[in-house]
């Protein structure tokens, strides 16, 4: 008997300050990678699906984005930690 299936993994990649498409706030967005792996006898063998999503921490909206876009967002964050132009707002 062969037991196989899939298993999902979530990786938190970065926190990015982006302007949200829904609420319009320049809020922190968590960039996550969702990987579905093929498993055989409960051992994950290889990924069959990889998806990238951002979630707005302000309104909670999730948005899927292509891999190239996600890597483009990650590249400057890795090259220049902190960033050149940094704005912080305090509310409430
Ligand atoms: Zn939002």
mmCIF file of N, CA, C and O and ligand atoms in Angstrom:
data_model
loop_
_atom_site.group_PDB
_atom_site.id
_atom_site.type_symbol
_atom_site.label_atom_id
_atom_site.label_comp_id
_atom_site.label_asym_id
_atom_site.label_seq_id
_atom_site.Cartn_x
_atom_site.Cartn_y
_atom_site.Cartn_z
ATOM 1 N N UNK A 1 0.833 -1.204 0.000
ATOM 2 C CA UNK A 1 0.000 0.000 0.000
ATOM 3 C C UNK A 1 0.868 1.253 0.000
ATOM 4 O O UNK A 1 1.841 1.328 0.744
ATOM 5 N N UNK A 2 0.522 2.166 -0.870
ATOM 6 C CA UNK A 2 1.287 3.416 -0.968
ATOM 7 C C UNK A 2 0.447 4.555 -0.407
ATOM 8 O O UNK A 2 -0.705 4.737 -0.808
ATOM 9 N N UNK A 3 1.012 5.271 0.534
ATOM 10 C CA UNK A 3 0.325 6.415 1.128
ATOM 11 C C UNK A 3 0.974 7.685 0.612
ATOM 12 O O UNK A 3 2.171 7.903 0.818
ATOM 13 N N UNK A 4 0.182 8.484 -0.105
ATOM 14 C CA UNK A 4 0.730 9.755 -0.578
ATOM 15 C C UNK A 4 -0.308 10.851 -0.425
ATOM 16 O O UNK A 4 -1.491 10.598 -0.204
ATOM 17 N N UNK A 5 0.179 12.073 -0.518
ATOM 18 C CA UNK A 5 -0.715 13.209 -0.367
ATOM 19 C C UNK A 5 0.048 14.500 -0.544
ATOM 20 O O UNK A 5 1.123 14.521 -1.147
ATOM 21 N N UNK A 6 -0.514 15.568 0.006
ATOM 22 C CA UNK A 6 0.154 16.864 -0.074
ATOM 23 C C UNK A 6 0.182 17.482 1.314
ATOM 24 O O UNK A 6 -0.606 17.130 2.202
ATOM 25 N N UNK A 7 1.108 18.399 1.465
ATOM 26 C CA UNK A 7 1.218 19.086 2.737
ATOM 27 C C UNK A 7 1.604 20.535 2.474
ATOM 28 O O UNK A 7 2.451 20.807 1.624
ATOM 29 N N UNK A 8 0.979 21.443 3.186
ATOM 30 C CA UNK A 8 1.221 22.864 2.968
ATOM 31 C C UNK A 8 2.177 23.443 3.991
ATOM 32 O O UNK A 8 2.145 23.082 5.169
ATOM 33 N N UNK A 9 3.031 24.330 3.502
ATOM 34 C CA UNK A 9 3.968 25.037 4.371
ATOM 35 C C UNK A 9 3.817 26.529 4.137
ATOM 36 O O UNK A 9 3.562 26.971 3.023
ATOM 37 N N UNK A 10 3.998 27.307 5.188
ATOM 38 C CA UNK A 10 3.960 28.762 5.067
ATOM 39 C C UNK A 10 5.273 29.327 5.588
ATOM 40 O O UNK A 10 5.711 28.973 6.688
ATOM 41 N N UNK A 11 5.906 30.159 4.779
ATOM 42 C CA UNK A 11 7.144 30.804 5.182
ATOM 43 C C UNK A 11 6.932 32.318 5.243
ATOM 44 O O UNK A 11 6.481 32.919 4.274
ATOM 45 N N UNK A 12 7.249 32.887 6.386
ATOM 46 C CA UNK A 12 7.209 34.348 6.509
ATOM 47 C C UNK A 12 8.524 34.889 5.976
ATOM 48 O O UNK A 12 9.590 34.615 6.526
ATOM 49 N N UNK A 13 8.451 35.658 4.879
ATOM 50 C CA UNK A 13 9.684 36.103 4.220
ATOM 51 C C UNK A 13 10.134 37.474 4.689
ATOM 52 O O UNK A 13 11.312 37.689 4.942
ATOM 53 N N UNK A 14 9.205 38.415 4.781
ATOM 54 C CA UNK A 14 9.615 39.780 5.119
ATOM 55 C C UNK A 14 8.409 40.597 5.550
ATOM 56 O O UNK A 14 7.261 40.214 5.312
ATOM 57 N N UNK A 15 8.704 41.712 6.216
ATOM 58 C CA UNK A 15 7.679 42.723 6.485
ATOM 59 C C UNK A 15 8.007 43.931 5.620
ATOM 60 O O UNK A 15 9.110 44.481 5.711
ATOM 61 N N UNK A 16 7.072 44.319 4.786
ATOM 62 C CA UNK A 16 7.307 45.400 3.841
ATOM 63 C C UNK A 16 6.280 46.503 4.046
ATOM 64 O O UNK A 16 5.126 46.231 4.346
ATOM 65 N N UNK A 17 6.739 47.736 3.894
ATOM 66 C CA UNK A 17 5.804 48.853 3.948
ATOM 67 C C UNK A 17 5.336 49.155 2.528
ATOM 68 O O UNK A 17 6.107 49.605 1.693
ATOM 69 N N UNK A 18 4.065 48.857 2.286
ATOM 70 C CA UNK A 18 3.476 49.054 0.963
ATOM 71 C C UNK A 18 2.174 49.825 1.114
ATOM 72 O O UNK A 18 1.546 49.792 2.171
ATOM 73 N N UNK A 19 1.795 50.488 0.032
ATOM 74 C CA UNK A 19 0.488 51.139 0.036
ATOM 75 C C UNK A 19 -0.549 50.082 -0.328
ATOM 76 O O UNK A 19 -0.486 49.474 -1.389
ATOM 77 N N UNK A 20 -1.481 49.885 0.581
ATOM 78 C CA UNK A 20 -2.479 48.834 0.400
ATOM 79 C C UNK A 20 -3.460 49.199 -0.703
ATOM 80 O O UNK A 20 -3.901 50.341 -0.812
ATOM 81 N N UNK A 21 -3.780 48.210 -1.532
ATOM 82 C CA UNK A 21 -4.718 48.435 -2.619
ATOM 83 C C UNK A 21 -6.152 48.570 -2.152
ATOM 84 O O UNK A 21 -7.000 49.077 -2.871
ATOM 85 N N UNK A 22 -6.442 48.100 -0.954
ATOM 86 C CA UNK A 22 -7.818 48.151 -0.469
ATOM 87 C C UNK A 22 -8.072 49.348 0.437
ATOM 88 O O UNK A 22 -8.974 50.131 0.203
ATOM 89 N N UNK A 23 -7.242 49.495 1.496
ATOM 90 C CA UNK A 23 -7.507 50.564 2.456
ATOM 91 C C UNK A 23 -6.699 51.824 2.148
ATOM 92 O O UNK A 23 -6.953 52.880 2.715
ATOM 93 N N UNK A 24 -5.692 51.716 1.248
ATOM 94 C CA UNK A 24 -4.956 52.898 0.814
ATOM 95 C C UNK A 24 -3.937 53.399 1.811
ATOM 96 O O UNK A 24 -3.320 54.447 1.592
ATOM 97 N N UNK A 25 -3.723 52.675 2.891
ATOM 98 C CA UNK A 25 -2.748 53.098 3.891
ATOM 99 C C UNK A 25 -1.363 52.556 3.559
ATOM 100 O O UNK A 25 -1.236 51.411 3.115
ATOM 101 N N UNK A 26 -0.305 53.349 3.806
ATOM 102 C CA UNK A 26 1.053 52.823 3.670
ATOM 103 C C UNK A 26 1.393 51.971 4.892
ATOM 104 O O UNK A 26 2.144 52.379 5.774
ATOM 105 N N UNK A 27 0.820 50.784 4.936
ATOM 106 C CA UNK A 27 0.908 49.934 6.120
ATOM 107 C C UNK A 27 1.928 48.821 5.925
ATOM 108 O O UNK A 27 2.341 48.521 4.805
ATOM 109 N N UNK A 28 2.311 48.208 7.021
ATOM 110 C CA UNK A 28 3.205 47.053 6.955
ATOM 111 C C UNK A 28 2.451 45.869 6.346
ATOM 112 O O UNK A 28 1.310 45.591 6.706
ATOM 113 N N UNK A 29 3.100 45.221 5.408
ATOM 114 C CA UNK A 29 2.542 44.030 4.776
ATOM 115 C C UNK A 29 3.487 42.869 5.043
ATOM 116 O O UNK A 29 4.700 43.011 4.894
ATOM 117 N N UNK A 30 2.936 41.751 5.434
ATOM 118 C CA UNK A 30 3.773 40.575 5.580
ATOM 119 C C UNK A 30 3.795 39.832 4.248
ATOM 120 O O UNK A 30 2.756 39.600 3.638
ATOM 121 N N UNK A 31 5.012 39.508 3.806
ATOM 122 C CA UNK A 31 5.174 38.743 2.579
ATOM 123 C C UNK A 31 5.388 37.285 2.951
ATOM 124 O O UNK A 31 6.314 36.957 3.693
ATOM 125 N N UNK A 32 4.485 36.435 2.467
ATOM 126 C CA UNK A 32 4.549 35.019 2.822
ATOM 127 C C UNK A 32 4.635 34.156 1.566
ATOM 128 O O UNK A 32 4.082 34.502 0.530
ATOM 129 N N UNK A 33 5.309 33.048 1.731
ATOM 130 C CA UNK A 33 5.396 32.063 0.653
ATOM 131 C C UNK A 33 4.628 30.823 1.085
ATOM 132 O O UNK A 33 4.851 30.297 2.178
ATOM 133 N N UNK A 34 3.697 30.400 0.237
ATOM 134 C CA UNK A 34 2.911 29.200 0.509
ATOM 135 C C UNK A 34 3.390 28.084 -0.417
ATOM 136 O O UNK A 34 3.303 28.207 -1.634
ATOM 137 N N UNK A 35 3.908 27.020 0.165
ATOM 138 C CA UNK A 35 4.424 25.912 -0.626
ATOM 139 C C UNK A 35 3.604 24.660 -0.334
ATOM 140 O O UNK A 35 3.378 24.316 0.829
ATOM 141 N N UNK A 36 3.143 24.026 -1.396
ATOM 142 C CA UNK A 36 2.476 22.729 -1.255
ATOM 143 C C UNK A 36 3.440 21.652 -1.731
ATOM 144 O O UNK A 36 3.942 21.714 -2.849
ATOM 145 N N UNK A 37 3.712 20.687 -0.863
ATOM 146 C CA UNK A 37 4.659 19.635 -1.203
ATOM 147 C C UNK A 37 3.967 18.291 -1.340
ATOM 148 O O UNK A 37 3.031 17.978 -0.604
ATOM 149 N N UNK A 38 4.448 17.514 -2.289
ATOM 150 C CA UNK A 38 3.991 16.150 -2.467
ATOM 151 C C UNK A 38 4.637 15.280 -1.398
ATOM 152 O O UNK A 38 5.844 15.354 -1.174
ATOM 153 N N UNK A 39 3.824 14.486 -0.727
ATOM 154 C CA UNK A 39 4.367 13.621 0.321
ATOM 155 C C UNK A 39 4.140 12.157 -0.027
ATOM 156 O O UNK A 39 3.124 11.782 -0.610
ATOM 157 N N UNK A 40 5.101 11.352 0.322
ATOM 158 C CA UNK A 40 5.003 9.910 0.138
ATOM 159 C C UNK A 40 5.327 9.266 1.485
ATOM 160 O O UNK A 40 6.408 9.496 2.046
ATOM 161 N N UNK A 41 4.376 8.523 2.006
ATOM 162 C CA UNK A 41 4.496 7.968 3.367
ATOM 163 C C UNK A 41 4.793 9.077 4.384
ATOM 164 O O UNK A 41 5.673 8.935 5.237
ATOM 165 N N UNK A 42 4.101 10.193 4.194
ATOM 166 C CA UNK A 42 4.192 11.353 5.095
ATOM 167 C C UNK A 42 5.542 12.059 5.044
ATOM 168 O O UNK A 42 5.845 12.894 5.875
ATOM 169 N N UNK A 43 6.376 11.708 4.070
ATOM 170 C CA UNK A 43 7.656 12.395 3.912
ATOM 171 C C UNK A 43 7.540 13.365 2.738
ATOM 172 O O UNK A 43 7.276 12.944 1.618
ATOM 173 N N UNK A 44 7.715 14.663 2.988
ATOM 174 C CA UNK A 44 7.643 15.626 1.883
ATOM 175 C C UNK A 44 8.805 15.436 0.915
ATOM 176 O O UNK A 44 9.964 15.393 1.316
ATOM 177 N N UNK A 45 8.460 15.299 -0.375
ATOM 178 C CA UNK A 45 9.504 15.007 -1.361
ATOM 179 C C UNK A 45 9.877 16.236 -2.188
ATOM 180 O O UNK A 45 11.018 16.635 -2.226
ATOM 181 N N UNK A 46 8.883 16.819 -2.863
ATOM 182 C CA UNK A 46 9.194 17.979 -3.708
ATOM 183 C C UNK A 46 7.989 18.914 -3.760
ATOM 184 O O UNK A 46 6.853 18.475 -3.596
ATOM 185 N N UNK A 47 8.255 20.202 -3.957
ATOM 186 C CA UNK A 47 7.148 21.152 -4.031
ATOM 187 C C UNK A 47 6.397 21.033 -5.347
ATOM 188 O O UNK A 47 7.004 20.889 -6.408
ATOM 189 N N UNK A 48 5.078 21.054 -5.285
ATOM 190 C CA UNK A 48 4.274 21.002 -6.501
ATOM 191 C C UNK A 48 3.618 22.347 -6.777
ATOM 192 O O UNK A 48 3.138 22.587 -7.862
ATOM 193 N N UNK A 49 3.616 23.220 -5.791
ATOM 194 C CA UNK A 49 3.003 24.533 -5.988
ATOM 195 C C UNK A 49 3.633 25.527 -5.025
ATOM 196 O O UNK A 49 3.813 25.240 -3.849
ATOM 197 N N UNK A 50 4.018 26.687 -5.557
ATOM 198 C CA UNK A 50 4.566 27.749 -4.722
ATOM 199 C C UNK A 50 3.825 29.037 -5.044
ATOM 200 O O UNK A 50 3.722 29.416 -6.200
ATOM 201 N N UNK A 51 3.292 29.658 -3.996
ATOM 202 C CA UNK A 51 2.554 30.900 -4.195
ATOM 203 C C UNK A 51 3.050 31.954 -3.226
ATOM 204 O O UNK A 51 3.426 31.641 -2.096
ATOM 205 N N UNK A 52 3.034 33.180 -3.686
ATOM 206 C CA UNK A 52 3.436 34.297 -2.837
ATOM 207 C C UNK A 52 2.227 35.168 -2.560
ATOM 208 O O UNK A 52 1.432 35.430 -3.453
ATOM 209 N N UNK A 53 2.130 35.610 -1.304
ATOM 210 C CA UNK A 53 1.015 36.469 -0.940
ATOM 211 C C UNK A 53 1.490 37.567 -0.008
ATOM 212 O O UNK A 53 2.383 37.351 0.804
ATOM 213 N N UNK A 54 0.866 38.711 -0.130
ATOM 214 C CA UNK A 54 1.087 39.761 0.850
ATOM 215 C C UNK A 54 -0.199 39.943 1.641
ATOM 216 O O UNK A 54 -1.298 39.777 1.109
ATOM 217 N N UNK A 55 -0.043 40.276 2.921
ATOM 218 C CA UNK A 55 -1.222 40.572 3.720
ATOM 219 C C UNK A 55 -1.032 41.900 4.422
ATOM 220 O O UNK A 55 -0.021 42.127 5.102
ATOM 221 N N UNK A 56 -1.983 42.783 4.236
ATOM 222 C CA UNK A 56 -1.974 44.089 4.881
ATOM 223 C C UNK A 56 -2.262 43.906 6.373
ATOM 224 O O UNK A 56 -3.236 43.258 6.744
ATOM 225 N N UNK A 57 -1.386 44.483 7.214
ATOM 226 C CA UNK A 57 -1.615 44.358 8.651
ATOM 227 C C UNK A 57 -2.668 45.349 9.140
ATOM 228 O O UNK A 57 -3.119 45.275 10.267
ATOM 229 N N UNK A 58 -3.020 46.296 8.248
ATOM 230 C CA UNK A 58 -3.997 47.316 8.638
ATOM 231 C C UNK A 58 -5.425 46.807 8.466
ATOM 232 O O UNK A 58 -6.224 46.873 9.384
ATOM 233 N N UNK A 59 -5.734 46.281 7.283
ATOM 234 C CA UNK A 59 -7.102 45.825 7.030
ATOM 235 C C UNK A 59 -7.185 44.306 6.842
ATOM 236 O O UNK A 59 -8.265 43.755 6.791
ATOM 237 N N UNK A 60 -6.024 43.652 6.722
ATOM 238 C CA UNK A 60 -6.032 42.200 6.645
ATOM 239 C C UNK A 60 -6.224 41.631 5.254
ATOM 240 O O UNK A 60 -6.346 40.419 5.098
ATOM 241 N N UNK A 61 -6.250 42.501 4.230
ATOM 242 C CA UNK A 61 -6.458 42.009 2.886
ATOM 243 C C UNK A 61 -5.252 41.204 2.397
ATOM 244 O O UNK A 61 -4.117 41.641 2.528
ATOM 245 N N UNK A 62 -5.523 40.028 1.842
ATOM 246 C CA UNK A 62 -4.471 39.218 1.255
ATOM 247 C C UNK A 62 -4.498 39.359 -0.253
ATOM 248 O O UNK A 62 -5.551 39.448 -0.863
ATOM 249 N N UNK A 63 -3.315 39.396 -0.832
ATOM 250 C CA UNK A 63 -3.219 39.528 -2.269
ATOM 251 C C UNK A 63 -2.143 38.597 -2.787
ATOM 252 O O UNK A 63 -1.034 38.556 -2.252
ATOM 253 N N UNK A 64 -2.481 37.854 -3.824
ATOM 254 C CA UNK A 64 -1.489 36.973 -4.419
ATOM 255 C C UNK A 64 -0.665 37.744 -5.430
ATOM 256 O O UNK A 64 -1.178 38.642 -6.097
ATOM 257 N N UNK A 65 0.615 37.419 -5.516
ATOM 258 C CA UNK A 65 1.445 38.105 -6.490
ATOM 259 C C UNK A 65 2.415 37.119 -7.126
ATOM 260 O O UNK A 65 2.771 36.111 -6.516
ATOM 261 N N UNK A 66 2.822 37.418 -8.369
ATOM 262 C CA UNK A 66 3.719 36.493 -9.061
ATOM 263 C C UNK A 66 5.092 36.438 -8.413
ATOM 264 O O UNK A 66 5.503 37.366 -7.707
ATOM 265 N N UNK A 67 5.782 35.343 -8.653
ATOM 266 C CA UNK A 67 7.076 35.085 -8.032
ATOM 267 C C UNK A 67 8.076 36.202 -8.325
ATOM 268 O O UNK A 67 8.807 36.642 -7.439
ATOM 269 N N UNK A 68 8.095 36.672 -9.587
ATOM 270 C CA UNK A 68 9.033 37.717 -9.981
ATOM 271 C C UNK A 68 8.796 38.983 -9.170
ATOM 272 O O UNK A 68 9.719 39.661 -8.753
ATOM 273 N N UNK A 69 7.527 39.289 -8.950
ATOM 274 C CA UNK A 69 7.161 40.473 -8.184
ATOM 275 C C UNK A 69 7.621 40.332 -6.729
ATOM 276 O O UNK A 69 8.180 41.257 -6.145
ATOM 277 N N UNK A 70 7.405 39.146 -6.167
ATOM 278 C CA UNK A 70 7.793 38.902 -4.780
ATOM 279 C C UNK A 70 9.307 39.012 -4.611
ATOM 280 O O UNK A 70 9.802 39.618 -3.660
ATOM 281 N N UNK A 71 10.045 38.456 -5.564
ATOM 282 C CA UNK A 71 11.506 38.518 -5.476
ATOM 283 C C UNK A 71 12.005 39.940 -5.682
ATOM 284 O O UNK A 71 13.008 40.346 -5.098
ATOM 285 N N UNK A 72 11.292 40.704 -6.514
ATOM 286 C CA UNK A 72 11.638 42.110 -6.712
ATOM 287 C C UNK A 72 11.441 42.922 -5.445
ATOM 288 O O UNK A 72 12.195 43.854 -5.167
ATOM 289 N N UNK A 73 10.418 42.544 -4.656
ATOM 290 C CA UNK A 73 10.173 43.223 -3.385
ATOM 291 C C UNK A 73 11.236 42.849 -2.352
ATOM 292 O O UNK A 73 11.612 43.659 -1.515
ATOM 293 N N UNK A 74 11.714 41.623 -2.441
ATOM 294 C CA UNK A 74 12.686 41.138 -1.462
ATOM 295 C C UNK A 74 14.082 41.694 -1.719
ATOM 296 O O UNK A 74 14.831 41.936 -0.785
ATOM 297 N N UNK A 75 14.441 41.880 -2.985
ATOM 298 C CA UNK A 75 15.804 42.261 -3.343
ATOM 299 C C UNK A 75 16.276 43.554 -2.675
ATOM 300 O O UNK A 75 17.337 43.551 -2.044
ATOM 301 N N UNK A 76 15.541 44.677 -2.786
ATOM 302 C CA UNK A 76 16.033 45.904 -2.151
ATOM 303 C C UNK A 76 16.056 45.818 -0.629
ATOM 304 O O UNK A 76 16.906 46.429 0.008
ATOM 305 N N UNK A 77 15.152 45.029 -0.055
ATOM 306 C CA UNK A 77 15.117 44.880 1.403
ATOM 307 C C UNK A 77 16.375 44.182 1.907
ATOM 308 O O UNK A 77 16.905 44.496 2.968
ATOM 309 N N UNK A 78 16.872 43.225 1.100
ATOM 310 C CA UNK A 78 18.072 42.492 1.488
ATOM 311 C C UNK A 78 19.323 43.325 1.247
ATOM 312 O O UNK A 78 20.292 43.229 1.989
ATOM 313 N N UNK A 79 19.289 44.183 0.203
ATOM 314 C CA UNK A 79 20.475 44.956 -0.153
ATOM 315 C C UNK A 79 20.691 46.119 0.807
ATOM 316 O O UNK A 79 21.822 46.405 1.200
ATOM 317 N N UNK A 80 19.619 46.796 1.186
ATOM 318 C CA UNK A 80 19.754 47.983 2.034
ATOM 319 C C UNK A 80 18.821 47.879 3.231
ATOM 320 O O UNK A 80 17.679 48.316 3.172
ATOM 321 N N UNK A 81 19.276 47.256 4.307
ATOM 322 C CA UNK A 81 18.415 47.143 5.493
ATOM 323 C C UNK A 81 18.114 48.506 6.098
ATOM 324 O O UNK A 81 19.005 49.339 6.230
ATOM 325 N N UNK A 82 16.871 48.716 6.436
ATOM 326 C CA UNK A 82 16.492 50.016 6.981
ATOM 327 C C UNK A 82 15.915 50.929 5.926
ATOM 328 O O UNK A 82 14.929 51.594 6.149
ATOM 329 N N UNK A 83 16.528 50.939 4.758
ATOM 330 C CA UNK A 83 16.029 51.762 3.669
ATOM 331 C C UNK A 83 16.490 53.203 3.777
ATOM 332 O O UNK A 83 16.886 53.678 4.842
ATOM 333 N N UNK A 84 16.457 53.891 2.658
ATOM 334 C CA UNK A 84 16.937 55.278 2.624
ATOM 335 C C UNK A 84 15.880 56.234 3.169
ATOM 336 O O UNK A 84 16.152 57.063 4.029
ATOM 337 N N UNK A 85 14.672 56.108 2.653
ATOM 338 C CA UNK A 85 13.602 56.997 3.090
ATOM 339 C C UNK A 85 12.661 56.219 4.000
ATOM 340 O O UNK A 85 12.007 55.268 3.589
ATOM 341 N N UNK A 86 12.635 56.612 5.244
ATOM 342 C CA UNK A 86 11.825 55.880 6.197
ATOM 343 C C UNK A 86 10.839 56.832 6.873
ATOM 344 O O UNK A 86 11.230 57.883 7.360
ATOM 345 N N UNK A 87 9.609 56.458 6.849
ATOM 346 C CA UNK A 87 8.593 57.300 7.476
ATOM 347 C C UNK A 87 7.842 56.484 8.519
ATOM 348 O O UNK A 87 7.482 55.341 8.285
ATOM 349 N N UNK A 88 7.653 57.098 9.645
ATOM 350 C CA UNK A 88 6.885 56.417 10.685
ATOM 351 C C UNK A 88 5.761 57.316 11.162
ATOM 352 O O UNK A 88 5.950 58.515 11.382
ATOM 353 N N UNK A 89 4.620 56.736 11.288
ATOM 354 C CA UNK A 89 3.458 57.473 11.761
ATOM 355 C C UNK A 89 2.942 56.828 13.043
ATOM 356 O O UNK A 89 2.900 55.610 13.165
ATOM 357 N N UNK A 90 2.578 57.679 13.947
ATOM 358 C CA UNK A 90 2.010 57.162 15.185
ATOM 359 C C UNK A 90 0.547 57.568 15.242
ATOM 360 O O UNK A 90 0.217 58.744 15.075
ATOM 361 N N UNK A 91 -0.272 56.608 15.429
ATOM 362 C CA UNK A 91 -1.709 56.867 15.489
ATOM 363 C C UNK A 91 -2.303 56.260 16.748
ATOM 364 O O UNK A 91 -1.837 55.243 17.233
ATOM 365 N N UNK A 92 -3.358 56.915 17.215
ATOM 366 C CA UNK A 92 -4.143 56.350 18.289
ATOM 367 C C UNK A 92 -3.503 56.480 19.635
ATOM 368 O O UNK A 92 -3.640 55.673 20.485
HETATM 369 ZN ZN1 LIG B 1 -5.096 47.442 3.835
#
